[in-house]
């Protein structure tokens, strides 16, 4: 979900594991030479989802280990979750909606899917609705961190348990 901390935690994980960090939104922005908000405004969501799916597949070809932070919607379109699962371990950051609201409120106006929900109450409703629709995808991640502020150490524990119990 937007505001879950994927970009922030992904960067920290890459430092901890000494591997490159990639952010899918950044990869799209670089190729398109415009911001995600500008892409949504000029071309609409369907175009963005097409580019997101294509850039994801390109990024997943990269050799060697790396950490990739996706966008919140990435696993929910164009069989992207399957593409991710085939290449690596997918971690879902399960953050309660009130915490997501607190984090994205300041930047909601520049977040294309949240721009129409400028108040905390409208934002909460929008995020609740989005999460309901997306849970079926998020629930299929191999790893799930339920700490509201997931740390590198939390992920290390999850990985330890994953590789111990299969
Ligand atoms: N663990 C955390 N605790 C508190 N705030 C956080 C945490 N992780 C991220 N944030 C803040 O939430 C906002 C969104 O973080 P970001 O990493 O961009 O999330 P995402 O990539 O999932 O949308 C940023 O303002 C960031 O500083
Ligand atoms: O949830 C979504 O559908 C989106 C989340 C954004 O990324 P973050 O989750 O990093 O904010 C970005 O990909 C785009 O605005 C769409
Ligand atoms: Mg992000």
Coordinates of C-alpha atoms and ligand atoms in Angstrom, one line a residue:
X1 CA 0.0 0.0 0.0
X2 CA 1.2 3.6 -0.5
X3 CA 3.0 4.8 2.6
X4 CA 3.7 1.3 3.9
X5 CA 7.4 2.1 3.8
X6 CA 8.5 -0.1 0.9
X7 CA 11.0 2.5 -0.5
X8 CA 12.4 3.4 2.9
X9 CA 12.8 -0.2 4.2
X10 CA 13.9 -1.5 0.8
X11 CA 16.8 1.0 0.8
X12 CA 17.8 0.0 4.3
X13 CA 17.6 -3.7 3.4
X14 CA 19.9 -3.2 0.4
X15 CA 22.4 -1.5 2.7
X16 CA 22.2 -4.3 5.2
X17 CA 22.7 -7.0 2.6
X18 CA 25.1 -5.0 0.6
X19 CA 23.2 -5.4 -2.7
X20 CA 21.9 -2.8 -5.1
X21 CA 18.5 -1.1 -4.4
X22 CA 16.0 -0.5 -7.1
X23 CA 12.7 1.4 -6.8
X24 CA 10.2 0.5 -9.5
X25 CA 8.6 4.0 -9.5
X26 CA 12.1 5.5 -9.9
X27 CA 12.9 3.2 -12.8
X28 CA 9.6 4.2 -14.5
X29 CA 10.3 7.9 -13.9
X30 CA 13.8 7.6 -15.3
X31 CA 12.6 5.9 -18.5
X32 CA 9.7 8.3 -19.0
X33 CA 11.6 11.4 -18.0
X34 CA 8.6 12.6 -15.9
X35 CA 7.1 11.9 -12.5
X36 CA 4.6 9.2 -11.7
X37 CA 2.0 12.0 -11.0
X38 CA 2.7 13.5 -14.5
X39 CA 2.3 10.1 -16.1
X40 CA -1.1 9.6 -14.4
X41 CA -2.2 13.1 -15.3
X42 CA -1.2 13.0 -19.0
X43 CA -1.9 9.3 -19.8
X44 CA -4.2 7.8 -17.1
X45 CA -3.8 4.8 -14.9
X46 CA -4.1 2.1 -17.7
X47 CA -1.1 3.5 -19.5
X48 CA 0.9 3.7 -16.2
X49 CA 0.0 0.0 -15.4
X50 CA 1.2 -1.0 -18.8
X51 CA 4.5 0.8 -18.3
X52 CA 4.8 -0.6 -14.8
X53 CA 4.4 -4.2 -16.0
X54 CA 6.9 -3.7 -18.8
X55 CA 9.5 -2.0 -16.6
X56 CA 9.1 -4.6 -13.9
X57 CA 9.8 -7.4 -16.3
X58 CA 12.9 -5.5 -17.6
X59 CA 14.2 -4.9 -14.0
X60 CA 13.6 -8.5 -13.0
X61 CA 16.1 -9.6 -15.7
X62 CA 18.9 -7.9 -13.8
X63 CA 21.6 -10.5 -12.9
X64 CA 22.7 -10.9 -9.3
X65 CA 20.9 -10.2 -6.0
X66 CA 19.1 -6.9 -5.4
X67 CA 16.3 -5.4 -3.4
X68 CA 13.3 -4.0 -5.4
X69 CA 10.7 -1.8 -3.9
X70 CA 7.5 -1.9 -6.0
X71 CA 4.6 0.5 -6.1
X72 CA 1.7 -0.4 -3.9
X73 CA -0.4 -1.4 -6.8
X74 CA 2.3 -3.4 -8.7
X75 CA 1.3 -6.9 -7.5
X76 CA -2.4 -6.3 -8.4
X77 CA -2.1 -5.8 -12.2
X78 CA -0.9 -7.7 -15.3
X79 CA 0.1 -10.9 -13.4
X80 CA 3.0 -8.9 -11.9
X81 CA 2.8 -10.9 -8.6
X82 CA 3.6 -14.1 -10.5
X83 CA 6.5 -12.4 -12.3
X84 CA 7.8 -11.2 -8.9
X85 CA 7.4 -14.7 -7.3
X86 CA 9.2 -16.4 -10.1
X87 CA 12.3 -14.1 -9.5
X88 CA 12.5 -13.5 -5.8
X89 CA 10.9 -13.5 -2.4
X90 CA 8.0 -11.1 -2.0
X91 CA 7.6 -9.3 1.3
X92 CA 4.3 -7.6 2.1
X93 CA 4.4 -4.7 4.7
X94 CA 1.1 -4.9 6.5
X95 CA 0.5 -1.5 7.9
X96 CA -2.8 -0.5 9.6
X97 CA -4.8 2.1 7.5
X98 CA -4.7 4.8 10.3
X99 CA -0.9 4.7 10.2
X100 CA -0.9 4.8 6.4
X101 CA -3.1 7.9 6.6
X102 CA -0.7 9.6 9.0
X103 CA 2.2 8.9 6.7
X104 CA 0.7 9.9 3.4
X105 CA -1.4 12.9 4.5
X106 CA 1.3 15.4 3.8
X107 CA 2.0 14.1 0.3
X108 CA -1.5 12.9 -0.7
X109 CA -2.0 15.8 -3.2
X110 CA 1.0 14.6 -5.2
X111 CA 0.0 10.9 -5.0
X112 CA -2.2 10.3 -8.1
X113 CA -4.5 7.8 -6.7
X114 CA -5.0 9.7 -3.4
X115 CA -5.2 13.3 -4.8
X116 CA -9.0 13.2 -4.7
X117 CA -9.0 12.5 -1.0
X118 CA -7.4 15.5 0.6
X119 CA -8.8 15.2 4.2
X120 CA -7.8 12.5 6.7
X121 CA -11.3 11.1 6.7
X122 CA -11.5 10.9 2.9
X123 CA -8.0 9.4 2.7
X124 CA -8.9 6.7 5.3
X125 CA -12.0 5.7 3.2
X126 CA -10.0 5.6 0.0
X127 CA -7.2 3.5 1.6
X128 CA -9.7 1.2 3.3
X129 CA -11.4 0.6 -0.1
X130 CA -8.1 0.1 -1.9
X131 CA -6.8 -2.3 0.7
X132 CA -10.0 -4.4 0.5
X133 CA -9.6 -4.7 -3.2
X134 CA -5.9 -5.6 -3.0
X135 CA -5.8 -7.9 0.0
X136 CA -6.3 -11.0 -2.3
X137 CA -3.0 -10.2 -3.9
X138 CA -1.0 -9.0 -0.9
X139 CA -2.1 -12.2 1.0
X140 CA -0.1 -14.3 -1.5
X141 CA 3.3 -12.8 -0.6
X142 CA 5.8 -15.3 0.8
X143 CA 6.7 -13.1 3.7
X144 CA 4.5 -10.7 5.7
X145 CA 5.7 -8.1 8.2
X146 CA 2.9 -7.0 10.6
X147 CA 5.0 -4.6 12.6
X148 CA 3.6 -1.2 11.9
X149 CA 7.2 0.1 11.3
X150 CA 8.9 -3.0 9.9
X151 CA 12.7 -2.9 10.5
X152 CA 15.7 -4.7 8.9
X153 CA 15.8 -6.9 12.0
X154 CA 12.2 -7.9 11.6
X155 CA 12.9 -8.9 8.0
X156 CA 16.0 -10.9 9.1
X157 CA 13.8 -12.8 11.6
X158 CA 11.1 -13.5 8.9
X159 CA 13.8 -14.8 6.6
X160 CA 15.3 -17.0 9.3
X161 CA 11.9 -18.5 10.0
X162 CA 11.2 -18.9 6.2
X163 CA 14.4 -20.7 5.5
X164 CA 14.1 -22.9 8.6
X165 CA 10.5 -24.0 8.2
X166 CA 10.3 -23.7 4.4
Ligands
LIG1 N1 8.8 2.7 9.5 C1 8.3 3.9 9.3 N2 7.9 4.7 10.4 C2 7.4 5.9 10.2 N3 7.3 6.5 9.0 C3 7.7 5.8 7.9 C4 8.3 4.5 8.0 N4 8.6 4.1 6.8 C5 8.3 5.1 6.0 N5 7.8 6.2 6.7 C6 7.4 7.4 6.1 O1 6.2 7.2 5.3 C7 6.2 7.9 4.1 C8 6.1 6.9 3.0 O2 7.3 6.0 3.0 P1 7.8 5.3 1.7 O3 9.0 4.5 2.0 O4 7.9 6.3 0.5 O5 6.5 4.3 1.4 P2 6.1 3.5 0.1 O6 7.2 3.4 -0.8 O7 5.6 2.2 0.6 O8 4.9 4.4 -0.5 C9 7.5 8.7 4.1 O9 7.2 10.0 4.5 C10 8.4 8.0 5.1 O10 9.3 8.8 5.7
LIG2 O1 -0.7 2.1 -4.8 C1 -0.6 2.4 -6.0 O2 -1.4 2.0 -6.9 C2 0.5 3.3 -6.4 C3 1.6 3.5 -5.5 C4 2.7 4.4 -5.8 O3 3.9 3.8 -5.2 P1 4.1 3.8 -3.6 O4 3.3 2.6 -3.1 O5 5.6 3.6 -3.4 O6 3.6 5.1 -3.0 C5 2.9 4.5 -7.3 O7 3.4 3.3 -7.9 C6 1.7 4.9 -8.0 O8 1.3 6.2 -7.5 C7 0.5 3.9 -7.8
LIG3 MG1 7.6 3.9 -2.8

